[in-house]
Short mmCIF file of C-alpha atoms in Angstrom, two decimals:
data_model
loop_
_atom_site.label_atom_id
_atom_site.label_comp_id
_atom_site.label_asym_id
_atom_site.label_seq_id
_atom_site.Cartn_x
_atom_site.Cartn_y
_atom_site.Cartn_z
CA LEU A 1 40.11 217.36 59.12
CA ARG A 2 39.58 217.54 55.37
CA CYS A 3 38.04 214.83 53.25
CA ASN A 4 37.89 214.19 49.53
CA ASP A 5 34.94 213.08 47.42
CA ASP A 6 36.00 209.44 47.69
CA ASP A 7 36.19 209.57 51.51
CA ASN A 8 33.22 208.66 53.68
CA GLN A 9 31.78 212.17 54.29
CA ASP A 10 29.63 210.95 57.19
CA LEU A 11 32.66 209.48 58.97
CA TYR A 12 34.68 212.71 58.68
CA GLU A 13 31.75 214.94 59.67
CA THR A 14 31.01 212.75 62.69
CA VAL A 15 34.67 212.69 63.80
CA ASN A 16 34.96 216.47 63.27
CA SER A 17 31.87 217.04 65.42
CA TRP A 18 33.57 215.23 68.35
CA LEU A 19 37.05 216.81 68.09
CA GLY A 20 38.08 218.48 71.35
CA VAL A 21 35.60 216.63 73.59
CA PRO A 22 37.55 215.79 76.75
CA TYR A 23 38.56 212.25 77.70
CA LYS A 24 36.68 210.76 80.62
CA TYR A 25 37.12 207.15 81.70
CA GLY A 26 33.71 205.50 81.43
CA GLY A 27 32.32 208.62 79.76
CA THR A 28 29.84 208.25 76.90
CA ASP A 29 28.81 211.77 75.90
CA ARG A 30 30.07 215.23 74.91
CA ASN A 31 30.91 216.09 78.53
CA GLY A 32 33.64 213.44 78.35
CA ILE A 33 34.11 210.19 76.48
CA ASP A 34 36.54 207.29 76.61
CA CYS A 35 38.15 205.65 73.59
CA SER A 36 35.79 202.71 73.18
CA ALA A 37 32.64 204.79 73.71
CA PHE A 38 33.90 207.23 71.06
CA VAL A 39 34.55 204.42 68.57
CA GLY A 40 31.22 202.77 69.39
CA THR A 41 29.29 206.04 69.04
CA VAL A 42 30.87 206.87 65.68
CA TYR A 43 30.33 203.32 64.42
CA LYS A 44 26.66 203.33 65.39
CA LYS A 45 26.03 206.67 63.66
CA VAL A 46 28.12 206.15 60.50
CA TYR A 47 27.86 202.39 59.90
CA ARG A 48 24.74 201.55 61.96
CA LYS A 49 26.61 198.75 63.75
CA THR A 50 26.73 198.17 67.49
CA LEU A 51 30.14 197.22 68.88
CA HIS A 52 31.12 195.83 72.28
CA ARG A 53 31.74 198.43 75.01
CA THR A 54 35.46 198.07 75.77
CA ALA A 55 38.52 198.11 73.54
CA ASN A 56 39.42 194.56 74.56
CA GLU A 57 35.87 193.28 73.93
CA MET A 58 35.80 195.01 70.51
CA LEU A 59 38.37 192.45 69.36
CA ARG A 60 35.37 190.08 69.11
CA ASP A 61 33.72 192.40 66.55
CA VAL A 62 36.56 192.33 64.04
CA GLU A 63 38.77 190.23 61.82
CA LEU A 64 42.36 191.11 62.69
CA ILE A 65 44.45 192.69 59.93
CA SER A 66 47.96 194.10 59.68
CA LYS A 67 48.79 197.81 59.67
CA SER A 68 49.51 197.67 55.93
CA GLN A 69 45.93 196.45 55.24
CA LEU A 70 44.19 199.32 57.07
CA ARG A 71 41.47 201.19 55.20
CA GLU A 72 39.06 203.93 56.20
CA GLY A 73 36.75 202.81 59.00
CA ASP A 74 38.96 199.97 60.26
CA LEU A 75 39.73 199.86 63.98
CA LEU A 76 43.21 200.13 65.47
CA PHE A 77 43.99 198.40 68.75
CA PHE A 78 46.78 199.41 71.11
CA THR A 79 48.26 197.77 74.20
CA ASN A 80 49.17 199.30 77.53
CA SER A 81 52.50 198.82 79.34
CA LYS A 82 51.35 195.37 80.51
CA GLY A 83 50.69 194.25 76.92
CA LYS A 84 46.89 194.17 77.31
CA VAL A 85 44.67 195.71 74.61
CA SER A 86 43.44 198.88 76.29
CA HIS A 87 42.94 201.49 73.56
CA VAL A 88 41.05 201.68 70.26
CA GLY A 89 40.73 204.22 67.46
CA ILE A 90 39.26 204.48 63.96
CA TYR A 91 41.52 204.59 60.93
CA LEU A 92 40.90 207.49 58.56
CA LYS A 93 43.58 207.66 55.82
CA ASP A 94 47.22 208.51 55.17
CA GLY A 95 48.35 207.10 58.52
CA LEU A 96 45.80 209.13 60.51
CA PHE A 97 43.34 207.80 63.07
CA ALA A 98 40.70 209.34 65.33
CA HIS A 99 40.46 208.41 69.00
CA SER A 100 39.81 209.74 72.49
CA SER A 101 43.17 210.05 74.21
CA THR A 102 43.66 210.54 77.94
CA SER A 103 45.89 213.58 77.31
CA ALA A 104 44.10 215.34 74.43
CA GLY A 105 40.52 214.07 74.41
CA VAL A 106 39.02 213.34 70.99
CA CYS A 107 41.74 214.04 68.45
CA VAL A 108 43.44 212.77 65.32
CA SER A 109 46.89 211.18 65.65
CA ARG A 110 49.43 209.56 63.35
CA THR A 111 49.93 205.78 63.43
CA ASP A 112 53.68 206.31 62.95
CA ASP A 113 53.97 208.57 66.00
CA THR A 114 56.57 206.99 68.33
CA TYR A 115 54.14 206.22 71.15
CA TRP A 116 51.32 204.82 68.99
CA SER A 117 53.62 202.81 66.78
CA LYS A 118 55.29 201.24 69.84
CA HIS A 119 51.92 200.26 71.36
CA PHE A 120 50.16 199.22 68.14
CA TYR A 121 48.69 195.72 68.46
CA LYS A 122 46.60 195.01 65.34
CA GLY A 123 44.10 196.51 62.99
CA GLY A 124 40.58 195.17 62.87
CA ARG A 125 37.97 195.11 60.12
CA VAL A 126 34.48 195.02 61.61
CA LYS A 127 32.65 191.83 60.60
#
């Protein structure tokens, strides 16, 4: 993942260092990590902020925003088939976000991808 001078270098370097780590439900380290632990780990390192542990609880850490308001470092929340917030990622730029997905592990995906766009709930700016 490439970044420009005006991007947060620390954010991109941190995300790059995690790419390819497998997904593991409840996992919190490089042997396997789930989506909320990934977001929490990156946030602690880059922004020195501690977030709640689960995607649903992280809603308490943010002010909700629309997809059009997303900027680098904002969180993206997604729902499962039952409509419950169950997945979180970190917005990068140009419609890209970093997350730990059950199928690919830590990766970068597009917000306009059919699956993610269908399950998108809200963006969140950490308070």
